[in-house]
Amino acid sequence: MAVADPAAPDSERTERSRALHRRWTSVGIGGALVALFLIGVLFGPVPIPPATVFHILAYQLTFGLLGGSPCGAEVSAARCGTLVLIVWGALVPEIVLAFAAGALLGLSGGLLQGIFRNPLADPYLLGISTGAAIGAALLFVFNVGLQVANVALPLFAFVGAVLTGAVILIAARSSRSSTETLLLTGVALNAFLSAVLVFTLIYNPVGNLQLDYWLLGGVFGANWPNDGLIVGGLFVVGVVISLEARGVNLLQLGGDVAQSLGVDARRLVSRSILFASMATALAVAFTGVIGFVGLIAPHLVRRLFGYDYRRVLPLSGVLGAILLGGAFDLSFNVVRATELPIGVPMAFLGGPFFVYVLYRYRRDPRRGW
Amino acid sequence: MIAVDAVPDPLVVREVVARYGERTVLHRVSLRLRPGEFLALTGPNGSGKTTLLRTILGLEAPVAGRVILAGRDVEAYSVRERARVVAWMPQQEELRENLRLDQYVLYGRHAHLPPFEGESDRDRAAADEALAAVDLRAKAARGILELSGGERQRAVLARVLAQATPILLLDEPTAHLDLGHQLDLLSRVRHLCRERGKSAIVALHDLNLAARFADRVVVLDRGRAVADGLPREVLRPELLLAVWGIVAEMKEDPRTQIPYLVPVLPPSSTLRVPAGLGRWIHVVGGGGSASPIVRHLVDEGYRLSVGVVPLLDSDTEVAESLHIPAVVELPFAPISPSTRARQRELLAAADAVVVAPFAVGPGNLANLEDVEPIVGQKPVVLVESTTTGRRDFTPDGAADRLLARLRARGAVTVANLPELTGALERRLGAASTGAPMTPGPREFV
């Protein structure tokens, strides 16, 4: 019966506007990913005519079934080989790596913020990223053959990340979830580990190991096998992390309440730190340490989509991809013909943006973090 | 009695000991919750109420003893299973995010959801019903932080109800609520016990609410269960004094038979008091004449003693109920020399003496005679209301002569209690804060 309930029209309207809002935001997110991808391949370090770029993409994505030259008729065969190498061999894997690493860091940040109920929890600020980088750097110090490096890198990074995560977990337990203690522990740990990382990178039998890459992050040197590994890992970790969403939701009411509602809070937290370390390690192994993605992505998601972690977690991944994709595009175009470490534009925009978010939150605490 | 229960009690707590570090917070606490029962758990701050509830929930592991939920040890339950048996409303729930109310209440269904599956229509119906039970259905689409304090407490209760457990543990559910909302919330809980067969342990500070709503009251004092029974059996003046340190009486509403508590100001030796400033007044009375004076002066913050009053006299009973030392003589017997001696000690030690308008006969003339020597040494106030009527029942008018002598030597006469207050304050002056206190009346009796 459509008897007018005075409260109904209003709530219905807000319900409908919410749905509309959501649909448009989804379209926006999809569009942003495509746009960032195109910007990345079209405005790379070497100017290539867009028609040629599209031709190369179409040829590669259809596995050459279209026939003809991979670059189209106008491009000479000799030049075509180079262009394919630039577009399909470097740019596309790099941007895919940027997307995937961004997604992993976003997921990791979203999960850490959820379980610590703290908007400042982030794999970078808590030192997990740096821990992973030390693990990865040690692989080079031990000078393991490059054949196993692809697989061994994330594993070494994972060990470093998990060990750091374990320290954070112990700190969180012993401080009885005091926010300040947890974060200060993370900051101190991060400073300490950064020193260890720099030391490892400078003084090792192999020689100076690309300090800027490990400390500020970069996607150069991306290749398809690595991408396969990280995207596959992203899929697994993404599913695993998203499955924790319900428990993380209840955890927002406090660990004890969550426990009384049937969530094994301690296990959830330990498990989550393991998963977040996994995600972080996978990203760091192939891109070095990139800050701010894990911090900002969940913030934005909560702002745009509310507090339900069933949405927050997967969307933190998506938004992380967008953020790092954007940073990738900027890394070519800020300083012409030089590829900046991707962490530089990320931090350059991320820092001020983060401060802005913090202050906005202060003005209206009702909007949550 | 030999009885075999087919259905085990929902909850049995047996000799539970709990510690926080070195400190033992529960000492062998036992209790039993019966089906459909509203059990009020009460006790002063820090008596262990919250810890007991947390131990029952399995949030704290007891050092010794057992918690048995529906016939099974609490430790034998998985977290999920337990959440289907017992639900908990914490003292203060941290609600930081402006969740939609219906979404929040659905959180209560977690333990009923199959892993990795969303809420079904059945869960939504349960949440809806829970909202209806607390009268919040109309606000289902509101953000939880937009609700008023009372509504928010009801929202938490709805979340607890959506859990659909036979046992409810509510920790101070009425904290921060005004009286109307307190009554509303607790009647809802009692209704749930009566009509839906839920069993509830409700930690309550407010003894009147406990007496009003509970089927049974358990009193915790410094981690020990010191009483367990019907409200009117448990909440006795002796217990209130021993556990809370308050002087109070339980009365009973004659219409509803609901017991209620009438607190008197704490004995002033335990309190910094406003008007009386802890001065000691000895009241000479008998025949009920001293009772209104004593009640009044206790409220004013004076420490009191009473003398010589006959056993079984209402003055004596009032003194006893307020834990005021009294010099007592057998009824209708003349005041004996030893009793007189004890009263003289009190008269000598008190800061002031008040003579109640009691009837004087040959048996208790000594009451007035002993006041005479102290007039002039300390303030003596005679209370003589105009409605008193004849006081002197001595054959030769000795009492009237004595009263006149007292007045002549400086005793003040007042007609009512406010005048009495004024007279005492003027005579005793404001006690300087650092002044040594006279020893309390207790040391003398």
GROMACS .gro file of N, CA and C in nm, chain A residues 46-137:
model
  276
   46VAL      N    1   5.874   0.888  -2.473
   46VAL     CA    2   5.903   0.904  -2.616
   46VAL      C    3   5.774   0.939  -2.688
   47PRO      N    4   5.770   1.051  -2.763
   47PRO     CA    5   5.646   1.084  -2.832
   47PRO      C    6   5.617   0.984  -2.945
   48ILE      N    7   5.501   0.920  -2.938
   48ILE     CA    8   5.458   0.825  -3.041
   48ILE      C    9   5.319   0.869  -3.085
   49PRO      N   10   5.290   0.870  -3.215
   49PRO     CA   11   5.157   0.911  -3.259
   49PRO      C   12   5.050   0.821  -3.196
   50PRO      N   13   4.940   0.881  -3.148
   50PRO     CA   14   4.836   0.803  -3.081
   50PRO      C   15   4.784   0.688  -3.168
   51ALA      N   16   4.771   0.711  -3.298
   51ALA     CA   17   4.718   0.606  -3.386
   51ALA      C   18   4.807   0.483  -3.377
   52THR      N   19   4.937   0.505  -3.375
   52THR     CA   20   5.032   0.394  -3.367
   52THR      C   21   5.017   0.321  -3.233
   53VAL      N   22   5.004   0.402  -3.128
   53VAL     CA   23   4.989   0.340  -2.995
   53VAL      C   24   4.866   0.251  -2.993
   54PHE      N   25   4.753   0.305  -3.043
   54PHE     CA   26   4.629   0.225  -3.041
   54PHE      C   27   4.645   0.100  -3.126
   55HIS      N   28   4.716   0.115  -3.238
   55HIS     CA   29   4.736   0.000  -3.325
   55HIS      C   30   4.814  -0.110  -3.252
   56ILE      N   31   4.918  -0.064  -3.184
   56ILE     CA   32   5.001  -0.161  -3.111
   56ILE      C   33   4.917  -0.231  -3.003
   57LEU      N   34   4.840  -0.151  -2.931
   57LEU     CA   35   4.757  -0.209  -2.824
   57LEU      C   36   4.658  -0.310  -2.881
   58ALA      N   37   4.590  -0.270  -2.990
   58ALA     CA   38   4.490  -0.357  -3.050
   58ALA      C   39   4.556  -0.486  -3.099
   59TYR      N   40   4.672  -0.473  -3.161
   59TYR     CA   41   4.743  -0.589  -3.215
   59TYR      C   42   4.780  -0.685  -3.101
   60GLN      N   43   4.835  -0.628  -2.994
   60GLN     CA   44   4.882  -0.713  -2.884
   60GLN      C   45   4.766  -0.776  -2.807
   61LEU      N   46   4.660  -0.697  -2.789
   61LEU     CA   47   4.548  -0.748  -2.709
   61LEU      C   48   4.471  -0.857  -2.783
   62THR      N   49   4.482  -0.858  -2.915
   62THR     CA   50   4.415  -0.964  -2.991
   62THR      C   51   4.515  -1.072  -3.031
   63PHE      N   52   4.632  -1.068  -2.972
   63PHE     CA   53   4.736  -1.167  -2.998
   63PHE      C   54   4.771  -1.177  -3.146
   64GLY      N   55   4.769  -1.063  -3.214
   64GLY     CA   56   4.812  -1.062  -3.352
   64GLY      C   57   4.713  -1.123  -3.449
   65LEU      N   58   4.594  -1.153  -3.402
   65LEU     CA   59   4.496  -1.219  -3.490
   65LEU      C   60   4.448  -1.125  -3.601
   66LEU      N   61   4.462  -0.994  -3.575
   66LEU     CA   62   4.419  -0.899  -3.677
   66LEU      C   63   4.506  -0.907  -3.801
   67GLY      N   64   4.626  -0.957  -3.784
   67GLY     CA   65   4.718  -0.968  -3.895
   67GLY      C   66   4.783  -0.836  -3.928
   68GLY      N   67   4.868  -0.832  -4.027
   68GLY     CA   68   4.935  -0.709  -4.069
   68GLY      C   69   5.048  -0.674  -3.976
   69SER      N   70   5.096  -0.550  -3.990
   69SER     CA   71   5.206  -0.505  -3.907
   69SER      C   72   5.153  -0.470  -3.768
   70PRO      N   73   5.233  -0.496  -3.664
   70PRO     CA   74   5.190  -0.463  -3.528
   70PRO      C   75   5.170  -0.312  -3.512
   71CYS      N   76   5.235  -0.230  -3.593
   71CYS     CA   77   5.227  -0.086  -3.572
   71CYS      C   78   5.141  -0.017  -3.678
   72GLY      N   79   5.086  -0.090  -3.770
   72GLY     CA   80   5.011  -0.027  -3.878
   72GLY      C   81   5.102  -0.005  -3.997
   73ALA      N   82   5.039   0.029  -4.107
   73ALA     CA   83   5.110   0.032  -4.236
   73ALA      C   84   5.214   0.142  -4.243
   74GLU      N   85   5.190   0.259  -4.177
   74GLU     CA   86   5.277   0.375  -4.199
   74GLU      C   87   5.414   0.359  -4.132
   75VAL      N   88   5.424   0.271  -4.036
   75VAL     CA   89   5.548   0.262  -3.959
   75VAL      C   90   5.638   0.154  -4.017
   76SER      N   91   5.767   0.190  -4.033
   76SER     CA   92   5.859   0.094  -4.090
   76SER      C   93   5.881  -0.022  -3.992
   77ALA      N   94   5.918  -0.137  -4.045
   77ALA     CA   95   5.932  -0.258  -3.963
   77ALA      C   96   6.040  -0.239  -3.857
   78ALA      N   97   6.150  -0.173  -3.893
   78ALA     CA   98   6.260  -0.155  -3.800
   78ALA      C   99   6.218  -0.068  -3.683
   79ARG      N  100   6.151   0.045  -3.718
   79ARG     CA  101   6.105   0.136  -3.614
   79ARG      C  102   5.994   0.071  -3.531
   80CYS      N  103   5.914  -0.010  -3.598
   80CYS     CA  104   5.801  -0.075  -3.529
   80CYS      C  105   5.849  -0.160  -3.412
   81GLY      N  106   5.958  -0.233  -3.436
   81GLY     CA  107   6.011  -0.318  -3.330
   81GLY      C  108   6.041  -0.238  -3.204
   82THR      N  109   6.103  -0.123  -3.222
   82THR     CA  110   6.137  -0.037  -3.108
   82THR      C  111   6.010   0.014  -3.039
   83LEU      N  112   5.914   0.058  -3.124
   83LEU     CA  113   5.792   0.114  -3.066
   83LEU      C  114   5.715   0.010  -2.985
   84VAL      N  115   5.707  -0.112  -3.040
   84VAL     CA  116   5.638  -0.219  -2.966
   84VAL      C  117   5.709  -0.243  -2.832
   85LEU      N  118   5.841  -0.240  -2.840
   85LEU     CA  119   5.917  -0.261  -2.717
   85LEU      C  120   5.886  -0.151  -2.615
   86ILE      N  121   5.873  -0.026  -2.662
   86ILE     CA  122   5.845   0.084  -2.570
   86ILE      C  123   5.703   0.072  -2.514
   87VAL      N  124   5.607   0.054  -2.607
   87VAL     CA  125   5.467   0.055  -2.561
   87VAL      C  126   5.431  -0.074  -2.488
   88TRP      N  127   5.451  -0.184  -2.555
   88TRP     CA  128   5.403  -0.311  -2.497
   88TRP      C  129   5.505  -0.375  -2.404
   89GLY      N  130   5.630  -0.345  -2.429
   89GLY     CA  131   5.734  -0.408  -2.347
   89GLY      C  132   5.768  -0.329  -2.222
   90ALA      N  133   5.738  -0.197  -2.224
   90ALA     CA  134   5.776  -0.116  -2.107
   90ALA      C  135   5.657  -0.041  -2.047
   91LEU      N  136   5.595   0.044  -2.132
   91LEU     CA  137   5.491   0.133  -2.075
   91LEU      C  138   5.373   0.056  -2.017
   92VAL      N  139   5.320  -0.036  -2.094
   92VAL     CA  140   5.201  -0.107  -2.045
   92VAL      C  141   5.233  -0.190  -1.920
   93PRO      N  142   5.341  -0.268  -1.921
   93PRO     CA  143   5.371  -0.340  -1.796
   93PRO      C  144   5.394  -0.245  -1.679
   94GLU      N  145   5.455  -0.129  -1.707
   94GLU     CA  146   5.479  -0.035  -1.598
   94GLU      C  147   5.348   0.017  -1.540
   95ILE      N  148   5.257   0.051  -1.629
   95ILE     CA  149   5.132   0.107  -1.575
   95ILE      C  150   5.049  -0.001  -1.508
   96VAL      N  151   5.056  -0.121  -1.561
   96VAL     CA  152   4.986  -0.232  -1.494
   96VAL      C  153   5.045  -0.254  -1.355
   97LEU      N  154   5.179  -0.247  -1.349
   97LEU     CA  155   5.245  -0.263  -1.219
   97LEU      C  156   5.203  -0.151  -1.124
   98ALA      N  157   5.194  -0.028  -1.176
   98ALA     CA  158   5.152   0.084  -1.091
   98ALA      C  159   5.011   0.059  -1.038
   99PHE      N  160   4.922   0.019  -1.127
   99PHE     CA  161   4.785  -0.011  -1.084
   99PHE      C  162   4.783  -0.121  -0.977
  100ALA      N  163   4.856  -0.229  -1.006
  100ALA     CA  164   4.850  -0.343  -0.915
  100ALA      C  165   4.911  -0.309  -0.779
  101ALA      N  166   5.027  -0.241  -0.783
  101ALA     CA  167   5.091  -0.205  -0.656
  101ALA      C  168   5.004  -0.108  -0.578
  102GLY      N  169   4.943  -0.014  -0.649
  102GLY     CA  170   4.853   0.080  -0.582
  102GLY      C  171   4.737   0.007  -0.517
  103ALA      N  172   4.682  -0.090  -0.589
  103ALA     CA  173   4.570  -0.166  -0.535
  103ALA      C  174   4.613  -0.243  -0.410
  104LEU      N  175   4.730  -0.304  -0.416
  104LEU     CA  176   4.777  -0.382  -0.300
  104LEU      C  177   4.799  -0.293  -0.179
  105LEU      N  178   4.860  -0.176  -0.201
  105LEU     CA  179   4.885  -0.085  -0.090
  105LEU      C  180   4.754  -0.030  -0.035
  106GLY      N  181   4.659  -0.002  -0.125
  106GLY     CA  182   4.528   0.048  -0.081
  106GLY      C  183   4.457  -0.057   0.005
  107LEU      N  184   4.459  -0.181  -0.042
  107LEU     CA  185   4.397  -0.290   0.035
  107LEU      C  186   4.462  -0.304   0.171
  108SER      N  187   4.594  -0.302   0.170
  108SER     CA  188   4.669  -0.319   0.294
  108SER      C  189   4.635  -0.206   0.391
  109GLY      N  190   4.635  -0.083   0.339
  109GLY     CA  191   4.603   0.032   0.424
  109GLY      C  192   4.461   0.024   0.478
  110GLY      N  193   4.368  -0.011   0.391
  110GLY     CA  194   4.227  -0.022   0.433
  110GLY      C  195   4.211  -0.122   0.545
  111LEU      N  196   4.277  -0.236   0.529
  111LEU     CA  197   4.264  -0.341   0.631
  111LEU      C  198   4.330  -0.299   0.762
  112LEU      N  199   4.449  -0.239   0.753
  112LEU     CA  200   4.518  -0.196   0.876
  112LEU      C  201   4.437  -0.089   0.949
  113GLN      N  202   4.384   0.005   0.874
  113GLN     CA  203   4.303   0.110   0.938
  113GLN      C  204   4.180   0.049   1.004
  114GLY      N  205   4.126  -0.052   0.938
  114GLY     CA  206   4.007  -0.118   0.994
  114GLY      C  207   4.037  -0.192   1.122
  115ILE      N  208   4.143  -0.271   1.123
  115ILE     CA  209   4.165  -0.352   1.244
  115ILE      C  210   4.221  -0.270   1.358
  116PHE      N  211   4.297  -0.166   1.327
  116PHE     CA  212   4.347  -0.083   1.437
  116PHE      C  213   4.250   0.030   1.468
  117ARG      N  214   4.144   0.038   1.396
  117ARG     CA  215   4.044   0.145   1.414
  117ARG      C  216   4.115   0.280   1.421
  118ASN      N  217   4.204   0.298   1.328
  118ASN     CA  218   4.287   0.415   1.334
  118ASN      C  219   4.314   0.464   1.193
  119PRO      N  220   4.274   0.587   1.164
  119PRO     CA  221   4.285   0.637   1.028
  119PRO      C  222   4.430   0.661   0.986
  120LEU      N  223   4.523   0.654   1.080
  120LEU     CA  224   4.663   0.678   1.046
  120LEU      C  225   4.740   0.549   1.024
  121ALA      N  226   4.675   0.436   1.047
  121ALA     CA  227   4.743   0.309   1.023
  121ALA      C  228   4.764   0.295   0.873
  122ASP      N  229   4.883   0.254   0.836
  122ASP     CA  230   4.918   0.247   0.694
  122ASP      C  231   5.047   0.166   0.686
  123PRO      N  232   5.061   0.083   0.584
  123PRO     CA  233   5.180  -0.004   0.580
  123PRO      C  234   5.310   0.076   0.582
  124TYR      N  235   5.307   0.196   0.526
  124TYR     CA  236   5.428   0.277   0.522
  124TYR      C  237   5.457   0.336   0.660
  125LEU      N  238   5.357   0.401   0.720
  125LEU     CA  239   5.377   0.466   0.849
  125LEU      C  240   5.409   0.366   0.959
  126LEU      N  241   5.357   0.245   0.948
  126LEU     CA  242   5.383   0.146   1.052
  126LEU      C  243   5.515   0.073   1.029
  127GLY      N  244   5.581   0.101   0.917
  127GLY     CA  245   5.712   0.040   0.895
  127GLY      C  246   5.708  -0.092   0.821
  128ILE      N  247   5.588  -0.138   0.787
  128ILE     CA  248   5.578  -0.269   0.721
  128ILE      C  249   5.640  -0.263   0.581
  129SER      N  250   5.619  -0.153   0.510
  129SER     CA  251   5.677  -0.137   0.377
  129SER      C  252   5.829  -0.141   0.384
  130THR      N  253   5.884  -0.066   0.479
  130THR     CA  254   6.029  -0.062   0.491
  130THR      C  255   6.083  -0.199   0.530
  131GLY      N  256   6.012  -0.268   0.617
  131GLY     CA  257   6.050  -0.404   0.654
  131GLY      C  258   6.055  -0.493   0.532
  132ALA      N  259   5.955  -0.480   0.447
  132ALA     CA  260   5.950  -0.559   0.324
  132ALA      C  261   6.069  -0.524   0.235
  133ALA      N  262   6.100  -0.395   0.227
  133ALA     CA  263   6.210  -0.352   0.142
  133ALA      C  264   6.343  -0.409   0.191
  134ILE      N  265   6.360  -0.414   0.324
  134ILE     CA  266   6.483  -0.472   0.378
  134ILE      C  267   6.492  -0.619   0.337
  135GLY      N  268   6.380  -0.690   0.351
  135GLY     CA  269   6.376  -0.831   0.312
  135GLY      C  270   6.418  -0.847   0.166
  136ALA      N  271   6.360  -0.761   0.081
  136ALA     CA  272   6.391  -0.771  -0.062
  136ALA      C  273   6.536  -0.734  -0.090
  137ALA      N  274   6.583  -0.629  -0.022
  137ALA     CA  275   6.721  -0.585  -0.046
  137ALA      C  276   6.821  -0.691  -0.004
   0.00000   0.00000   0.00000
